[in-house]
Short mmCIF file of C-alpha atoms and ligand atoms in Angstrom, two decimals:
data_model
loop_
_atom_site.label_atom_id
_atom_site.label_comp_id
_atom_site.label_asym_id
_atom_site.label_seq_id
_atom_site.Cartn_x
_atom_site.Cartn_y
_atom_site.Cartn_z
CA MET A 1 -0.07 -0.05 -0.25
CA SER A 2 0.79 3.84 -0.52
CA ASP A 3 2.58 5.42 2.35
CA TYR A 4 0.69 8.85 1.54
CA PHE A 5 -1.89 10.00 3.67
CA PRO A 6 -4.51 11.37 1.63
CA THR A 7 -6.56 14.44 2.72
CA ILE A 8 -10.10 15.51 0.90
CA GLY A 9 -11.83 18.60 1.38
CA LEU A 10 -15.39 19.46 -0.41
CA GLU A 11 -17.15 22.54 -1.74
CA VAL A 12 -20.40 21.53 -2.56
CA HIS A 13 -23.00 24.05 -4.50
CA ALA A 14 -26.97 23.70 -5.05
CA GLU A 15 -29.69 25.27 -6.66
CA LEU A 16 -32.52 26.26 -4.12
CA ALA A 17 -35.66 25.26 -4.66
CA THR A 18 -37.60 28.49 -4.75
CA ALA A 19 -40.22 30.14 -6.92
CA THR A 20 -37.76 33.47 -7.58
CA LYS A 21 -34.21 33.75 -8.23
CA MET A 22 -32.01 35.27 -5.44
CA PHE A 23 -32.01 38.53 -5.75
CA CYS A 24 -35.74 39.98 -8.34
CA ARG A 25 -38.63 38.33 -8.94
CA SER A 26 -37.29 36.32 -11.56
CA LYS A 27 -38.81 33.28 -11.90
CA ASN A 28 -36.61 29.93 -10.65
CA ASP A 29 -37.37 27.20 -13.06
CA PRO A 30 -34.25 24.73 -13.65
CA ASP A 31 -36.68 23.00 -16.59
CA GLU A 32 -37.22 26.14 -18.60
CA LYS A 33 -35.83 24.97 -22.22
CA GLU A 34 -36.37 28.25 -23.65
CA PRO A 35 -33.39 30.32 -23.00
CA ASN A 36 -33.99 33.83 -21.72
CA VAL A 37 -37.00 33.61 -20.65
CA ASN A 38 -36.65 33.89 -17.17
CA ILE A 39 -34.65 37.52 -17.02
CA CYS A 40 -35.49 41.20 -15.73
CA PRO A 41 -33.76 44.22 -15.26
CA VAL A 42 -32.32 43.16 -12.05
CA CYS A 43 -30.90 39.53 -13.36
CA MET A 44 -29.89 41.29 -16.28
CA ALA A 45 -27.82 43.97 -14.24
CA HIS A 46 -29.45 46.94 -15.81
CA PRO A 47 -27.99 50.65 -14.85
CA GLY A 48 -29.99 51.70 -11.63
CA THR A 49 -31.75 48.74 -10.59
CA LEU A 50 -31.37 47.43 -7.13
CA PRO A 51 -31.33 43.68 -5.49
CA VAL A 52 -33.62 42.38 -2.96
CA ILE A 53 -32.49 39.60 -0.76
CA ASN A 54 -35.02 36.66 -1.31
CA LYS A 55 -36.58 35.14 1.94
CA ALA A 56 -37.09 31.95 0.91
CA ALA A 57 -33.09 30.95 -0.19
CA VAL A 58 -32.09 32.68 2.98
CA ARG A 59 -35.04 30.27 4.96
CA HIS A 60 -33.24 26.68 2.98
CA VAL A 61 -29.62 27.55 4.43
CA LEU A 62 -31.11 28.43 7.68
CA ARG A 63 -32.70 24.89 7.57
CA VAL A 64 -29.80 23.09 6.38
CA GLY A 65 -27.64 24.57 8.41
CA THR A 66 -30.36 23.70 11.66
CA ALA A 67 -30.08 19.98 10.47
CA VAL A 68 -26.69 19.51 10.35
CA GLY A 69 -26.43 21.18 13.59
CA GLY A 70 -24.26 24.76 12.60
CA SER A 71 -24.43 28.11 14.19
CA ILE A 72 -26.59 30.58 12.46
CA ALA A 73 -25.00 33.68 12.22
CA ASP A 74 -25.97 36.81 14.35
CA PHE A 75 -24.70 38.73 11.78
CA THR A 76 -24.29 38.16 7.90
CA GLU A 77 -23.60 40.21 4.84
CA PHE A 78 -23.77 39.94 1.29
CA ASP A 79 -20.20 40.49 -0.35
CA ARG A 80 -18.88 41.05 -4.31
CA LYS A 81 -16.90 38.90 -5.42
CA ASN A 82 -15.32 41.03 -8.87
CA TYR A 83 -14.44 39.16 -12.24
CA PHE A 84 -15.32 39.68 -15.50
CA TYR A 85 -16.78 37.15 -17.80
CA PRO A 86 -19.65 36.97 -19.74
CA ASP A 87 -22.02 34.61 -17.37
CA ILE A 88 -21.71 37.53 -14.85
CA PRO A 89 -23.41 40.42 -16.18
CA LYS A 90 -23.19 42.63 -13.05
CA GLY A 91 -19.12 41.91 -13.67
CA TYR A 92 -19.00 40.28 -9.99
CA GLN A 93 -21.10 37.65 -8.13
CA ILE A 94 -22.70 38.53 -4.56
CA SER A 95 -21.55 35.85 -2.78
CA GLN A 96 -20.93 35.56 1.66
CA TYR A 97 -17.15 35.72 2.14
CA LYS A 98 -16.40 36.77 5.59
CA TYR A 99 -19.98 36.81 7.42
CA PRO A 100 -21.35 32.87 6.27
CA LEU A 101 -24.86 32.35 6.68
CA ILE A 102 -24.05 28.73 8.82
CA SER A 103 -20.57 27.93 10.05
CA GLY A 104 -19.73 24.56 11.58
CA GLY A 105 -21.44 21.47 11.86
CA THR A 106 -21.57 18.08 10.71
CA LEU A 107 -22.77 15.64 8.24
CA ASN A 108 -22.38 11.59 7.99
CA GLY A 109 -19.61 12.56 10.36
CA VAL A 110 -17.58 14.93 8.07
CA ALA A 111 -17.22 18.15 9.70
CA LEU A 112 -18.46 21.31 7.58
CA THR A 113 -16.59 25.01 7.60
CA ARG A 114 -19.52 26.56 6.64
CA ILE A 115 -22.94 26.97 4.31
CA HIS A 116 -23.35 30.39 2.85
CA LEU A 117 -25.49 31.76 0.01
CA GLU A 118 -24.78 33.29 -3.25
CA GLU A 119 -26.15 33.91 -6.91
CA ASP A 120 -25.71 31.33 -9.54
CA THR A 121 -23.89 32.43 -12.92
CA ALA A 122 -25.73 32.25 -16.49
CA ARG A 123 -25.06 29.14 -18.55
CA SER A 124 -22.34 29.22 -21.46
CA GLN A 125 -22.31 26.94 -23.97
CA HIS A 126 -19.13 26.93 -26.43
CA GLU A 127 -19.68 26.11 -29.97
CA GLY A 128 -16.72 26.54 -32.24
CA THR A 129 -15.86 29.61 -32.56
CA GLN A 130 -19.09 31.01 -31.21
CA SER A 131 -20.14 31.65 -27.87
CA LEU A 132 -23.93 31.06 -26.15
CA ILE A 133 -25.01 32.33 -23.40
CA ASP A 134 -28.40 31.25 -21.24
CA TYR A 135 -29.10 33.93 -18.62
CA ASN A 136 -32.30 32.64 -17.26
CA ARG A 137 -29.67 30.52 -14.44
CA ALA A 138 -27.94 34.07 -13.57
CA GLY A 139 -28.84 34.90 -10.45
CA VAL A 140 -30.80 31.48 -9.19
CA PRO A 141 -30.12 31.01 -5.42
CA LEU A 142 -26.71 28.61 -5.04
CA MET A 143 -26.20 27.36 -1.53
CA GLU A 144 -22.93 26.96 -0.84
CA LEU A 145 -20.83 24.10 1.23
CA VAL A 146 -17.51 23.74 2.90
CA THR A 147 -16.18 21.01 4.21
CA GLU A 148 -13.25 20.94 6.33
CA PRO A 149 -9.82 18.76 4.79
CA VAL A 150 -10.81 15.93 6.90
CA ILE A 151 -11.92 13.25 4.47
CA HIS A 152 -9.06 11.00 3.60
CA ASP A 153 -11.17 8.50 0.81
CA SER A 154 -13.10 8.44 -2.00
CA LYS A 155 -15.85 5.99 -0.48
CA THR A 156 -16.22 8.65 2.39
CA ALA A 157 -16.76 11.49 -0.22
CA GLY A 158 -19.18 10.14 -2.17
CA ALA A 159 -21.28 8.70 0.78
CA PHE A 160 -21.13 12.36 1.91
CA ALA A 161 -22.63 13.65 -1.01
CA ARG A 162 -24.94 11.15 -0.87
CA GLU A 163 -26.43 12.40 2.15
CA LEU A 164 -26.19 15.73 1.50
CA GLN A 165 -28.47 14.91 -1.76
CA LEU A 166 -31.06 13.15 0.57
CA LEU A 167 -31.17 15.65 3.46
CA LEU A 168 -31.41 18.72 0.69
CA ARG A 169 -34.25 17.07 -0.68
CA TYR A 170 -35.99 16.14 2.83
CA LEU A 171 -35.90 19.58 3.38
CA GLY A 172 -37.36 20.70 -0.11
CA ALA A 173 -34.18 23.01 -0.29
CA SER A 174 -33.28 21.23 -3.99
CA GLU A 175 -33.76 18.68 -6.48
CA ALA A 176 -30.10 18.26 -5.85
CA ASN A 177 -29.85 16.33 -9.12
CA MET A 178 -25.79 16.13 -10.11
CA GLU A 179 -26.61 15.25 -13.80
CA LYS A 180 -28.54 18.42 -14.40
CA GLY A 181 -26.43 20.76 -12.46
CA GLU A 182 -28.55 21.46 -9.36
CA MET A 183 -26.13 19.91 -7.58
CA ARG A 184 -22.39 20.27 -7.90
CA VAL A 185 -19.71 18.55 -6.10
CA GLU A 186 -16.00 19.78 -6.28
CA ALA A 187 -13.32 17.93 -4.99
CA ASN A 188 -9.87 19.05 -3.20
CA ILE A 189 -7.45 16.92 -2.76
CA SER A 190 -3.61 16.33 -1.36
CA ILE A 191 -1.84 13.94 -0.34
CA SER A 192 1.28 14.11 2.10
CA LYS A 193 3.97 11.59 3.62
CA ASP A 194 3.40 13.49 6.77
CA PRO A 195 0.00 13.35 8.49
CA ASN A 196 0.23 16.53 10.04
CA LYS A 197 1.17 18.40 7.59
CA PHE A 198 -0.79 18.76 3.81
CA GLY A 199 0.32 18.66 0.30
CA THR A 200 -0.34 20.76 -2.25
CA LYS A 201 -4.50 20.65 -3.16
CA VAL A 202 -5.76 20.37 -6.44
CA GLU A 203 -9.36 21.61 -6.99
CA VAL A 204 -11.38 19.02 -9.31
CA LYS A 205 -14.45 20.72 -10.79
CA ASN A 206 -17.18 19.30 -13.47
CA ILE A 207 -17.88 16.46 -11.94
CA ASN A 208 -21.58 15.63 -12.73
CA SER A 209 -22.37 12.27 -10.80
CA PHE A 210 -21.39 10.02 -7.23
CA SER A 211 -19.81 7.52 -9.11
CA ALA A 212 -17.49 10.43 -10.62
CA VAL A 213 -16.81 11.94 -7.38
CA GLU A 214 -14.93 8.74 -6.44
CA ARG A 215 -13.26 7.90 -9.49
CA ALA A 216 -11.79 11.66 -9.69
CA ILE A 217 -10.35 11.38 -6.32
CA GLU A 218 -8.77 7.69 -7.35
CA TYR A 219 -7.39 9.23 -10.27
CA GLU A 220 -6.21 12.07 -8.63
CA LEU A 221 -4.23 10.40 -5.32
CA LYS A 222 -2.65 7.89 -8.40
CA ARG A 223 -1.60 10.82 -10.12
CA HIS A 224 -0.27 12.68 -7.18
CA GLU A 225 1.96 9.94 -6.10
CA GLU A 226 2.98 9.00 -9.48
CA VAL A 227 4.26 12.40 -9.81
CA LEU A 228 5.73 12.61 -6.26
CA GLU A 229 7.34 8.97 -6.42
CA SER A 230 8.79 10.12 -9.90
CA GLY A 231 10.67 13.15 -7.87
CA GLY A 232 8.30 15.64 -9.70
CA THR A 233 6.29 18.59 -7.81
CA ILE A 234 2.55 19.09 -7.67
CA ALA A 235 1.07 22.15 -9.25
CA GLN A 236 -1.74 23.66 -6.67
CA GLU A 237 -4.13 24.39 -9.89
CA THR A 238 -7.85 23.78 -10.86
CA ARG A 239 -8.51 20.49 -13.13
CA GLY A 240 -11.89 19.02 -14.32
CA TRP A 241 -13.24 15.99 -14.98
CA ASP A 242 -13.07 14.05 -18.27
CA ASP A 243 -16.25 11.59 -17.81
CA VAL A 244 -15.59 10.52 -20.92
CA LYS A 245 -11.78 9.81 -20.69
CA GLN A 246 -12.41 9.59 -17.11
CA LYS A 247 -9.31 11.35 -15.97
CA THR A 248 -8.68 14.70 -14.91
CA PHE A 249 -6.79 17.65 -16.88
CA SER A 250 -5.55 20.66 -16.04
CA GLN A 251 -7.60 24.28 -16.58
CA ARG A 252 -5.96 27.01 -14.59
CA THR A 253 -2.98 26.82 -12.41
CA LYS A 254 -2.54 28.95 -9.07
CA GLU A 255 -0.50 31.56 -11.23
CA ASN A 256 -3.50 33.43 -12.79
CA ALA A 257 -5.95 32.66 -10.35
CA PHE A 258 -8.37 35.37 -9.73
CA ASP A 259 -8.03 38.12 -7.37
CA TYR A 260 -11.42 38.82 -6.64
CA ARG A 261 -11.46 42.39 -4.34
CA TYR A 262 -14.25 40.79 -2.20
CA PHE A 263 -16.12 43.57 -0.24
CA PRO A 264 -19.73 44.10 1.52
CA ASP A 265 -22.25 44.74 -1.27
CA PRO A 266 -23.79 48.63 -0.21
CA ASP A 267 -26.51 47.49 -2.18
CA LEU A 268 -28.12 45.14 0.65
CA PRO A 269 -28.52 45.25 3.69
CA LYS A 270 -26.68 43.51 6.73
CA LEU A 271 -29.00 40.50 7.98
CA LYS A 272 -29.38 40.19 12.20
CA VAL A 273 -30.73 37.27 11.47
CA ASN A 274 -31.55 35.73 14.91
CA GLU A 275 -34.02 39.00 15.38
CA ILE A 276 -35.67 38.52 12.45
CA GLU A 277 -39.15 36.45 13.55
CA GLU A 278 -40.37 33.93 11.76
CA PHE A 279 -36.32 32.59 11.68
CA LYS A 280 -36.84 32.26 15.12
CA ASN A 281 -37.53 28.59 15.82
CA ILE A 282 -36.04 26.80 12.56
CA LYS A 283 -35.45 23.85 14.42
CA ALA A 284 -39.66 23.27 14.79
CA THR A 285 -39.69 23.42 10.71
CA LEU A 286 -37.52 20.68 10.43
CA PRO A 287 -38.84 17.17 8.74
CA GLU A 288 -37.64 13.71 10.19
CA LEU A 289 -34.13 13.81 8.76
CA PRO A 290 -32.69 10.81 6.76
CA TRP A 291 -30.34 9.89 10.05
CA GLU A 292 -33.47 10.09 12.09
CA ARG A 293 -35.66 7.87 9.84
CA ARG A 294 -32.55 5.40 10.03
CA GLU A 295 -32.13 5.16 13.34
CA ARG A 296 -36.51 5.34 13.49
CA LEU A 297 -36.73 2.36 10.99
CA SER A 298 -34.50 0.15 12.01
CA ARG A 299 -35.11 0.42 16.33
CA GLU A 300 -38.91 0.30 15.72
CA PHE A 301 -39.36 -2.51 13.09
CA GLY A 302 -35.62 -4.39 13.51
CA LEU A 303 -35.24 -3.82 9.38
CA ARG A 304 -32.27 -5.19 7.79
CA ALA A 305 -29.74 -2.19 7.15
CA GLU A 306 -30.42 -2.75 3.31
CA ALA A 307 -34.68 -2.40 3.86
CA VAL A 308 -33.64 0.77 5.98
CA GLU A 309 -31.30 2.43 3.07
CA ILE A 310 -34.04 1.20 0.45
CA PHE A 311 -36.67 3.37 2.63
CA VAL A 312 -34.74 5.85 3.77
CA ASN A 313 -33.60 6.58 -0.05
CA ASP A 314 -36.88 6.01 -2.02
CA GLU A 315 -39.69 8.03 -0.64
CA GLN A 316 -42.41 5.84 -2.04
CA ALA A 317 -41.50 3.28 -1.45
CA GLY A 318 -40.64 4.54 2.07
CA THR A 319 -44.21 6.03 2.55
CA PHE A 320 -45.58 2.47 1.49
CA PHE A 321 -43.99 1.01 4.41
CA GLU A 322 -45.14 2.95 6.76
CA HIS A 323 -48.35 2.48 5.84
CA VAL A 324 -48.35 -1.03 5.62
CA ALA A 325 -46.87 -1.14 8.94
CA GLU A 326 -49.54 1.46 10.11
CA ALA A 327 -52.17 -1.05 8.78
CA LEU A 328 -50.23 -3.37 10.76
CA LYS A 329 -50.71 -1.51 14.29
CA ASN A 330 -46.89 -0.89 14.05
CA ASP A 331 -46.33 -4.84 15.20
CA LYS A 332 -42.42 -5.16 14.54
CA GLU A 333 -42.50 -9.15 13.47
CA LEU A 334 -45.02 -8.08 10.84
CA SER A 335 -43.90 -4.95 9.74
CA ALA A 336 -40.60 -6.64 9.27
CA LEU A 337 -42.17 -9.66 7.09
CA ALA A 338 -44.08 -6.86 5.28
CA SER A 339 -40.84 -5.01 4.59
CA ASN A 340 -39.23 -7.80 3.22
CA TYR A 341 -42.37 -8.46 0.62
CA ILE A 342 -41.92 -5.08 -0.49
CA THR A 343 -37.84 -5.02 -1.13
CA THR A 344 -38.07 -7.96 -2.63
CA ASP A 345 -41.16 -9.38 -4.27
CA ILE A 346 -42.83 -6.24 -5.01
CA ALA A 347 -39.68 -4.42 -6.05
CA ALA A 348 -38.86 -7.85 -8.62
CA LEU A 349 -42.39 -7.20 -9.77
CA THR A 350 -41.08 -3.28 -10.76
CA LYS A 351 -38.46 -4.41 -12.83
CA THR A 352 -40.43 -8.15 -14.63
CA VAL A 353 -44.23 -6.22 -14.81
CA GLY A 354 -43.20 -2.19 -14.15
CA VAL A 355 -45.79 -1.51 -11.19
CA THR A 356 -44.76 -0.17 -8.10
CA THR A 357 -45.71 0.15 -4.94
CA ALA A 358 -48.71 2.80 -6.27
CA ALA A 359 -50.06 -0.50 -7.91
CA PHE A 360 -50.85 -2.05 -4.53
CA ASN A 361 -53.12 -1.13 -1.47
CA PRO A 362 -51.17 -0.76 1.92
CA VAL A 363 -53.96 -2.42 3.53
CA TYR A 364 -54.18 -5.35 1.42
CA ILE A 365 -50.18 -6.20 1.63
CA ALA A 366 -50.78 -6.21 5.77
CA ASP A 367 -53.92 -8.25 5.00
CA LEU A 368 -51.62 -10.59 2.75
CA VAL A 369 -48.90 -10.45 5.63
CA ARG A 370 -51.58 -11.54 8.43
CA LEU A 371 -52.47 -14.58 6.22
CA VAL A 372 -48.74 -15.70 5.79
CA LYS A 373 -48.00 -15.56 9.25
CA MET A 374 -51.19 -17.41 10.14
CA GLY A 375 -50.14 -20.32 8.00
CA GLU A 376 -53.02 -19.99 5.94
CA ILE A 377 -50.35 -18.48 2.60
CA GLY A 378 -47.07 -20.47 1.76
CA SER A 379 -44.28 -18.72 1.02
CA ARG A 380 -44.62 -19.54 -2.57
CA GLY A 381 -48.60 -18.93 -2.12
CA ALA A 382 -47.87 -15.24 -1.47
CA LYS A 383 -45.64 -14.60 -3.99
CA ASP A 384 -48.02 -15.69 -6.97
CA LEU A 385 -51.11 -13.91 -4.95
CA LEU A 386 -48.57 -10.65 -5.24
CA ALA A 387 -48.00 -10.93 -8.21
CA LEU A 388 -51.96 -11.09 -9.21
CA MET A 389 -52.53 -8.22 -6.48
CA ALA A 390 -50.41 -5.96 -9.01
CA LYS A 391 -53.79 -6.44 -11.62
CA ASP A 392 -56.63 -7.23 -9.09
CA SER A 393 -57.72 -4.46 -6.70
CA ARG A 394 -59.41 -7.17 -4.53
CA ASP A 395 -58.60 -8.01 -1.73
CA PRO A 396 -56.26 -10.75 -1.23
CA LYS A 397 -58.98 -13.09 0.52
CA THR A 398 -60.79 -13.07 -2.67
CA ILE A 399 -58.24 -13.18 -5.08
CA ALA A 400 -56.37 -16.50 -2.97
CA GLU A 401 -59.90 -17.72 -3.00
CA GLU A 402 -60.00 -17.90 -6.45
CA HIS A 403 -56.68 -19.21 -7.99
CA GLY A 404 -56.56 -21.63 -4.79
CA LEU A 405 -53.70 -20.12 -3.10
CA PHE A 406 -54.71 -21.28 0.31
CA GLN A 407 -52.23 -23.14 1.94
CA LYS A 408 -53.76 -27.24 1.64
CA SER A 409 -53.94 -27.91 5.79
CA ASP A 410 -55.97 -30.66 5.82
CA ALA A 411 -54.36 -34.11 6.50
CA GLY A 412 -56.67 -36.27 3.76
CA ALA A 413 -55.87 -33.95 0.85
CA ILE A 414 -51.98 -33.82 1.73
CA GLU A 415 -52.29 -37.35 2.29
CA LYS A 416 -53.43 -37.61 -1.21
CA ILE A 417 -50.64 -35.55 -2.50
CA VAL A 418 -47.95 -37.51 -0.66
CA ASP A 419 -49.42 -41.00 -2.00
CA GLU A 420 -49.30 -39.55 -5.64
CA VAL A 421 -45.55 -38.34 -5.35
CA ILE A 422 -44.41 -41.50 -3.92
CA ALA A 423 -46.37 -43.34 -6.69
CA THR A 424 -44.28 -41.32 -9.12
CA ASN A 425 -41.25 -41.05 -7.24
CA ALA A 426 -40.90 -44.80 -5.74
CA ALA A 427 -37.28 -45.02 -6.57
CA VAL A 428 -36.47 -42.03 -4.61
CA PHE A 429 -38.87 -42.88 -1.40
CA ALA A 430 -36.84 -46.22 -2.10
CA GLU A 431 -34.01 -44.31 -1.78
CA TYR A 432 -35.53 -41.71 1.47
CA LYS A 433 -36.75 -45.29 3.05
CA ALA A 434 -33.05 -46.64 2.89
CA GLY A 435 -31.71 -43.44 5.40
CA LYS A 436 -31.03 -40.91 2.53
CA ALA A 437 -32.50 -37.79 4.10
CA ALA A 438 -31.87 -35.21 1.48
CA SER A 439 -34.49 -37.43 -0.65
CA LEU A 440 -36.97 -35.89 1.22
CA GLN A 441 -36.15 -32.69 0.57
CA PHE A 442 -37.00 -33.42 -2.98
CA LEU A 443 -40.11 -35.07 -2.37
CA ILE A 444 -41.45 -32.58 -0.25
CA GLY A 445 -40.73 -30.32 -3.66
CA GLN A 446 -42.33 -32.28 -5.46
CA GLY A 447 -45.26 -32.23 -3.21
CA MET A 448 -45.04 -28.41 -3.78
CA LYS A 449 -45.20 -28.57 -6.90
CA LEU A 450 -48.04 -31.31 -7.50
CA SER A 451 -50.20 -29.00 -5.06
CA LYS A 452 -49.04 -25.58 -6.98
CA GLY A 453 -47.23 -24.64 -3.93
CA SER A 454 -50.47 -24.58 -1.80
CA ALA A 455 -49.73 -27.67 0.47
CA ASN A 456 -48.41 -26.55 3.64
CA PRO A 457 -44.91 -28.14 3.97
CA GLY A 458 -44.43 -28.95 7.17
CA MET A 459 -47.55 -31.31 6.83
CA LEU A 460 -46.08 -32.65 3.70
CA LYS A 461 -42.95 -33.35 5.99
CA GLU A 462 -44.94 -34.74 8.54
CA ILE A 463 -46.87 -37.35 6.34
CA PHE A 464 -43.90 -38.31 4.61
CA GLU A 465 -42.31 -39.09 7.89
CA LYS A 466 -45.50 -41.23 8.92
CA LYS A 467 -45.10 -43.19 5.48
CA LEU A 468 -41.35 -44.61 6.36
CA SER A 469 -43.17 -46.69 9.35
P1 ADP B 501 -9.20 28.05 -1.02
O1 ADP B 501 -9.18 28.99 -0.53
O2 ADP B 501 -7.82 27.50 -2.39
O3 ADP B 501 -10.66 28.09 -1.97
P2 ADP B 501 -10.05 26.57 1.11
O4 ADP B 501 -9.40 26.94 2.29
O5 ADP B 501 -10.52 27.36 1.02
O6 ADP B 501 -9.43 27.26 -0.19
O7 ADP B 501 -10.42 25.49 1.39
C1 ADP B 501 -11.44 25.11 0.01
C2 ADP B 501 -11.11 23.72 0.10
O8 ADP B 501 -10.11 22.58 0.06
C3 ADP B 501 -12.20 23.49 1.56
O9 ADP B 501 -13.31 22.33 1.49
C4 ADP B 501 -10.94 22.54 2.62
O10 ADP B 501 -11.39 21.23 3.43
C5 ADP B 501 -10.21 21.77 1.38
N1 ADP B 501 -8.74 21.39 1.69
C6 ADP B 501 -8.18 22.78 2.56
N2 ADP B 501 -6.54 22.62 2.46
C7 ADP B 501 -6.64 21.37 1.60
C8 ADP B 501 -5.71 20.38 1.63
N3 ADP B 501 -4.55 20.50 2.02
N4 ADP B 501 -6.16 19.02 0.83
C9 ADP B 501 -7.36 18.73 0.73
N5 ADP B 501 -8.29 19.91 0.40
C10 ADP B 501 -8.01 20.58 1.11
MG1 MG B 502 -12.68 27.77 -2.78
#
C-alpha cells in the first residue's frame, strides 16, 4: 500500500428550490428550455436596478444549517466577488465571504466549515468559435457548503455527497440532481507522507455524478503519488474531470488565479438573522431527517440495513412501508415481514411487470402479511398472490380463494398428494426409506409442485415421515 496520507475537502453547490431568483422576481425554473425568458433588468444588471434578498432562499440555508447542527450567524452580509466573464452580467457575483450564514456542523461524520448563500451564473455553451449564453440561470439562489479537509478516502467523499443530496431533498431545499447541475461537487485533494502536514492541493471540478466523485478522487490520488514518486511536484491548480476519458485535466493554475477584490455589497442590507421573527424557531420547521428516519426504522421495526436504506432513499417505497406498518398497528415482526415483501417481491415485480408500490393498497399488503403469518398462505403462494394483486384491486383473501392459493392443511388432501408423489417417484422414496435424508427434500418439493404451492410444507414433511413406518 501507499505510504502517502490522502486529504480531501469538498465544496458543494446546490441550486435552491425557490419560486424566484436570489435578488429579483424573475422565475427560478431549472427546467425552462427556452433560453433567456426568465430574466429581468435586475438579473441582467441594468444600471439603476437594486437587488432584494429572497427570504425563502435564506430560510432554506438556515434549515440545512440547523439540520447539520451548524451555528447560525448573528450577523451576516453579502459580498461582491468581482471578476469579468460573460456569464456574470454585473461583473461581480453576489456571494458571502467573511460572514457566512452558517458556520460549523457535521454531516455523515464529516465536519463542515461553512454554508453560505450566493447567486448562480448564467449557463454558457461554446460551439466552435461561437459562445451562446442563457441567462435563465443567472441569479438563481445557490447554496455553497464547504467541508473541512477531514476526508481521507473516496468512498467517504461519495457517501457524504449522497447524504447531502438526501438531506436537501428531505428539506425540499433543492432537487439536487447532479446530472442536471442542480448539485455540483468540487473535490480538493492532496497527499502527504506526513499526516500532520498537508500536501499541495488540487481542486477538481465538472464532476456530474456520485460515482464520478469517487473516481475523480481515486484518479487524482494516484496521479499525485505517481508525480511525487517520480521526483516531480504537484502544481496547485484547478482541474476538470473528463467523464469520457475517466481522467482529470488541467484547467487553470495558481499563477493566473483571480483576485476577487471582495467587499460588502452596499446595495443590500446586513442581516441580523436572530432578530428576524420567522427565523427564530427554524428547528421546529424541520421534518424527520434521513439519519433520524434510518435510526427509527431500525429501532422500531428491526429492519435489515438494506431495507432501511431503500426506505430512507426511495420516498415512495418508504411511505408505502409506513402505511403498511400502520395497517399492521406497527407490530414489529409483521412489519419486518412486510418490509421483506416490499423490498424483494414487490421490487422484483417493478422490474418484471413495471408496477410500483403505487399499484398496491397498503391495507391489502398488511392482510397478505397476516395470512402468511397465520400459515394460511405459504411463501410460494404469497409470491403468486402478490403478482395477482398487482393487477387485481380486490382483497387478497378473495383473490387467493379464486386461484386456490390457500395452503392446504387438510390432512386427507395432503395425504393424497403424498401418495401420488410416492407413486410417481418410487425409486426416490425407496432411497429415502433406505436412509438418504436428502431425498425427503426432493419429495416435499414434488408435493409442493403437484399442489401448485398450496400444500403446507410442514404437513407434507410430517406425512412423508409417517409413510416411513
Ligand atoms: P481556497 O482558498 O483555495 O478555496 P479553502 O481553504 O477555502 O481553499 O478550502 C477549500 C476546500 O479545500 C475546503 O473544502 C477545504 O477543506 C479543502 N482543503 C483545504 N486544504 C486542503 C488540502 N491540503 N487537501 C485537501 N483539501 C483541502
Ligand atoms: Mg474555494
